[in-house]
Amino acid sequence: MQIFREKDYDAMSRRAAQVIAAEVVHNPACVLGLATGSTPVGTYKYLVDWYKAGMLSFKGIRSVNLDEYKGLTPDHDQSYRYFMQSNLFDHVDIVPENTRVPDGLAADPARECAEYDAYIRSLGYADLQLLGIGRNGHIGFNEPGDHFVQETHVVDLAESTIEANSRFFATRDDVPKQAFSMGIGAIMGAKRVLLVASGEDKADAVYNTVCGPIGPQCPGSILRLHPNVVLVADEAAFSRLTAAGVNP
Ligand code: PGA
């Protein structure tokens, strides 16, 4: 695992954006696995700025997103499709048809999951998969449990995830209780993984990912079995590792 410990959120965002930009420049037809949540917002801002400065083009890029709330329309302001449009897609030259987010309204969820996996396989998996991490160690919406789920699936969100995400909704009851999530198989199938984390409340999850036992109780820990992972964390998210003497 290649580790970058950055001073703060902005430095973390800039470093993560550099890793993505390098991939896009190196391989202008690459497949990007993309993530939502508050952590990557700054990363996308840098990418949009660099696109506007003429340093990057997303014209040949295809993207697959990690997850989507079940039951939210694409234009719902908390849907992950809406997030991707407003934080990245609407501001760069990516071809809309080349972006894919699970369909939160799919009438046949099992079919949507199977088709999503078939699509990812048809692309040859992501060249670079961006991941945030939940406070409980989840990646995508692969919540802690007693086994890993390989395929794209419908997840019952953990209470702690509903609690954490309620900050984006008017009330806690408005937070969807289920989501579509890419499985561990597609995440581990990516050629390279970029894990980003910011803030003290991620310090345990980052520590458990890097130093804890590898297993489904901390889904992020499986990344230690991936041959090409880049972790970019700010000092606050890195604090438990720093205390444990890990010094990149
Ligand atoms: P956050 O979410 O970036 O909003 O903290 C990350 C995640 O839950 O994967």
mmCIF file of C-alpha atoms in Angstrom, residues 19-176:
data_model
loop_
_atom_site.group_PDB
_atom_site.id
_atom_site.type_symbol
_atom_site.label_atom_id
_atom_site.label_comp_id
_atom_site.label_asym_id
_atom_site.label_seq_id
_atom_site.Cartn_x
_atom_site.Cartn_y
_atom_site.Cartn_z
ATOM 1 C CA VAL A 19 -3.517 10.470 -8.584
ATOM 2 C CA ILE A 20 -6.718 10.525 -10.660
ATOM 3 C CA ALA A 21 -5.388 13.151 -13.069
ATOM 4 C CA ALA A 22 -2.221 11.130 -13.619
ATOM 5 C CA GLU A 23 -4.354 8.117 -14.547
ATOM 6 C CA VAL A 24 -6.484 10.177 -16.946
ATOM 7 C CA VAL A 25 -3.454 11.730 -18.635
ATOM 8 C CA HIS A 26 -1.646 8.421 -18.833
ATOM 9 C CA ASN A 27 -4.684 6.555 -20.145
ATOM 10 C CA PRO A 28 -7.263 8.923 -21.688
ATOM 11 C CA ALA A 29 -9.632 5.983 -22.319
ATOM 12 C CA CYS A 30 -9.486 4.614 -18.790
ATOM 13 C CA VAL A 31 -12.332 3.363 -16.653
ATOM 14 C CA LEU A 32 -12.727 5.334 -13.439
ATOM 15 C CA GLY A 33 -14.588 3.881 -10.498
ATOM 16 C CA LEU A 34 -16.066 6.868 -8.686
ATOM 17 C CA ALA A 35 -17.290 7.538 -5.182
ATOM 18 C CA THR A 36 -19.644 9.983 -3.482
ATOM 19 C CA GLY A 37 -19.835 11.386 0.038
ATOM 20 C CA SER A 38 -18.269 14.453 1.570
ATOM 21 C CA THR A 39 -14.673 13.219 1.365
ATOM 22 C CA PRO A 40 -14.196 13.325 -2.438
ATOM 23 C CA VAL A 41 -15.922 16.704 -2.946
ATOM 24 C CA GLY A 42 -12.601 18.580 -2.777
ATOM 25 C CA THR A 43 -10.954 16.039 -5.066
ATOM 26 C CA TYR A 44 -13.608 16.609 -7.721
ATOM 27 C CA LYS A 45 -13.186 20.400 -7.346
ATOM 28 C CA TYR A 46 -9.513 20.093 -8.223
ATOM 29 C CA LEU A 47 -10.312 17.895 -11.215
ATOM 30 C CA VAL A 48 -12.894 20.392 -12.470
ATOM 31 C CA ASP A 49 -10.415 23.261 -12.017
ATOM 32 C CA TRP A 50 -7.718 21.401 -13.904
ATOM 33 C CA TYR A 51 -10.186 20.510 -16.661
ATOM 34 C CA LYS A 52 -11.151 24.191 -16.944
ATOM 35 C CA ALA A 53 -7.467 25.117 -17.094
ATOM 36 C CA GLY A 54 -7.099 22.787 -20.086
ATOM 37 C CA MET A 55 -4.916 20.308 -18.235
ATOM 38 C CA LEU A 56 -7.281 17.337 -18.435
ATOM 39 C CA SER A 57 -9.950 15.852 -20.657
ATOM 40 C CA PHE A 58 -12.538 13.261 -19.679
ATOM 41 C CA LYS A 59 -13.796 12.772 -23.242
ATOM 42 C CA GLY A 60 -12.648 9.167 -23.532
ATOM 43 C CA ILE A 61 -13.315 8.203 -19.917
ATOM 44 C CA ARG A 62 -15.957 5.743 -18.825
ATOM 45 C CA SER A 63 -17.086 5.756 -15.224
ATOM 46 C CA VAL A 64 -18.873 3.420 -12.866
ATOM 47 C CA ASN A 65 -20.035 4.569 -9.465
ATOM 48 C CA LEU A 66 -19.891 2.561 -6.306
ATOM 49 C CA ASP A 67 -23.414 2.923 -5.073
ATOM 50 C CA GLU A 68 -26.816 4.584 -5.079
ATOM 51 C CA TYR A 69 -29.654 4.922 -2.594
ATOM 52 C CA LYS A 70 -32.563 2.651 -3.346
ATOM 53 C CA GLY A 71 -35.727 4.595 -4.058
ATOM 54 C CA LEU A 72 -34.250 8.022 -4.837
ATOM 55 C CA THR A 73 -34.849 9.548 -8.253
ATOM 56 C CA PRO A 74 -31.760 10.656 -10.215
ATOM 57 C CA ASP A 75 -32.771 14.291 -9.731
ATOM 58 C CA HIS A 76 -33.267 13.965 -5.964
ATOM 59 C CA ASP A 77 -30.634 16.256 -4.481
ATOM 60 C CA GLN A 78 -29.335 13.481 -2.211
ATOM 61 C CA SER A 79 -29.116 10.824 -4.903
ATOM 62 C CA TYR A 80 -25.631 9.842 -5.913
ATOM 63 C CA ARG A 81 -26.442 10.423 -9.584
ATOM 64 C CA TYR A 82 -27.281 14.025 -8.675
ATOM 65 C CA PHE A 83 -24.083 14.274 -6.626
ATOM 66 C CA MET A 84 -21.972 13.101 -9.564
ATOM 67 C CA GLN A 85 -23.679 15.474 -11.999
ATOM 68 C CA SER A 86 -23.267 18.478 -9.744
ATOM 69 C CA ASN A 87 -19.755 17.737 -8.455
ATOM 70 C CA LEU A 88 -18.128 16.478 -11.642
ATOM 71 C CA PHE A 89 -20.023 15.362 -14.723
ATOM 72 C CA ASP A 90 -21.831 18.642 -15.461
ATOM 73 C CA HIS A 91 -18.537 20.555 -15.385
ATOM 74 C CA VAL A 92 -16.274 18.400 -17.546
ATOM 75 C CA ASP A 93 -16.370 16.883 -21.022
ATOM 76 C CA ILE A 94 -17.234 13.325 -20.010
ATOM 77 C CA VAL A 95 -19.816 11.803 -22.383
ATOM 78 C CA PRO A 96 -23.045 11.367 -20.367
ATOM 79 C CA GLU A 97 -23.713 7.907 -21.823
ATOM 80 C CA ASN A 98 -20.306 6.809 -20.566
ATOM 81 C CA THR A 99 -21.208 7.437 -16.929
ATOM 82 C CA ARG A 100 -22.998 4.802 -14.939
ATOM 83 C CA VAL A 101 -24.525 4.895 -11.473
ATOM 84 C CA PRO A 102 -26.818 2.100 -10.219
ATOM 85 C CA ASP A 103 -30.457 2.903 -10.954
ATOM 86 C CA GLY A 104 -31.999 3.549 -7.561
ATOM 87 C CA LEU A 105 -35.472 3.175 -9.044
ATOM 88 C CA ALA A 106 -34.880 -0.137 -10.840
ATOM 89 C CA ALA A 107 -38.140 -2.110 -10.921
ATOM 90 C CA ASP A 108 -36.195 -5.351 -10.743
ATOM 91 C CA PRO A 109 -33.322 -4.776 -8.283
ATOM 92 C CA ALA A 110 -31.784 -8.236 -8.752
ATOM 93 C CA ARG A 111 -31.612 -7.649 -12.482
ATOM 94 C CA GLU A 112 -30.125 -4.187 -12.015
ATOM 95 C CA CYS A 113 -27.399 -5.715 -9.827
ATOM 96 C CA ALA A 114 -26.616 -8.465 -12.344
ATOM 97 C CA GLU A 115 -26.541 -5.981 -15.236
ATOM 98 C CA TYR A 116 -24.312 -3.608 -13.290
ATOM 99 C CA ASP A 117 -21.771 -6.353 -12.675
ATOM 100 C CA ALA A 118 -21.979 -7.499 -16.296
ATOM 101 C CA TYR A 119 -21.296 -3.917 -17.411
ATOM 102 C CA ILE A 120 -18.264 -3.587 -15.108
ATOM 103 C CA ARG A 121 -16.939 -6.918 -16.389
ATOM 104 C CA SER A 122 -17.500 -5.791 -19.994
ATOM 105 C CA LEU A 123 -15.291 -2.752 -19.287
ATOM 106 C CA GLY A 124 -12.577 -5.005 -17.863
ATOM 107 C CA TYR A 125 -13.108 -3.504 -14.368
ATOM 108 C CA ALA A 126 -11.964 -0.069 -13.258
ATOM 109 C CA ASP A 127 -8.433 1.073 -13.991
ATOM 110 C CA LEU A 128 -8.651 3.239 -10.891
ATOM 111 C CA GLN A 129 -11.302 2.915 -8.210
ATOM 112 C CA LEU A 130 -11.791 5.864 -5.868
ATOM 113 C CA LEU A 131 -13.101 4.909 -2.415
ATOM 114 C CA GLY A 132 -14.086 6.764 0.709
ATOM 115 C CA ILE A 133 -14.387 4.868 3.960
ATOM 116 C CA GLY A 134 -17.237 4.849 6.442
ATOM 117 C CA ARG A 135 -16.664 5.433 10.138
ATOM 118 C CA ASN A 136 -17.491 1.750 10.551
ATOM 119 C CA GLY A 137 -14.986 0.732 7.864
ATOM 120 C CA HIS A 138 -17.458 0.261 5.038
ATOM 121 C CA ILE A 139 -16.316 0.695 1.436
ATOM 122 C CA GLY A 140 -19.019 1.545 -1.055
ATOM 123 C CA PHE A 141 -21.981 0.413 1.022
ATOM 124 C CA ASN A 142 -20.366 -2.881 1.917
ATOM 125 C CA GLU A 143 -21.227 -2.719 5.582
ATOM 126 C CA PRO A 144 -19.427 -4.684 8.324
ATOM 127 C CA GLY A 145 -20.805 -8.204 8.639
ATOM 128 C CA ASP A 146 -19.806 -11.824 8.867
ATOM 129 C CA HIS A 147 -18.926 -12.296 5.212
ATOM 130 C CA PHE A 148 -17.966 -10.326 2.128
ATOM 131 C CA VAL A 149 -20.500 -9.966 -0.675
ATOM 132 C CA GLN A 150 -18.812 -10.288 -4.053
ATOM 133 C CA GLU A 151 -21.522 -9.017 -6.396
ATOM 134 C CA THR A 152 -23.431 -5.761 -6.708
ATOM 135 C CA HIS A 153 -26.272 -6.113 -4.237
ATOM 136 C CA VAL A 154 -28.985 -4.336 -2.297
ATOM 137 C CA VAL A 155 -27.782 -3.507 1.210
ATOM 138 C CA ASP A 156 -29.663 -2.761 4.387
ATOM 139 C CA LEU A 157 -27.727 0.250 5.612
ATOM 140 C CA ALA A 158 -26.157 -0.003 9.062
ATOM 141 C CA GLU A 159 -27.736 2.178 11.749
ATOM 142 C CA SER A 160 -24.406 4.009 12.079
ATOM 143 C CA THR A 161 -24.421 4.771 8.343
ATOM 144 C CA ILE A 162 -27.991 6.071 8.474
ATOM 145 C CA GLU A 163 -26.970 8.205 11.446
ATOM 146 C CA ALA A 164 -23.830 9.494 9.687
ATOM 147 C CA ASN A 165 -25.707 10.300 6.482
ATOM 148 C CA SER A 166 -28.672 11.936 8.198
ATOM 149 C CA ARG A 167 -26.656 15.189 8.151
ATOM 150 C CA PHE A 168 -27.508 15.468 4.444
ATOM 151 C CA PHE A 169 -31.278 14.974 4.886
ATOM 152 C CA ALA A 170 -33.976 17.090 6.530
ATOM 153 C CA THR A 171 -34.701 14.360 9.080
ATOM 154 C CA ARG A 172 -33.215 10.984 9.967
ATOM 155 C CA ASP A 173 -36.424 9.339 8.716
ATOM 156 C CA ASP A 174 -35.751 10.729 5.249
ATOM 157 C CA VAL A 175 -32.526 8.736 4.895
ATOM 158 C CA PRO A 176 -33.157 5.706 2.664
#
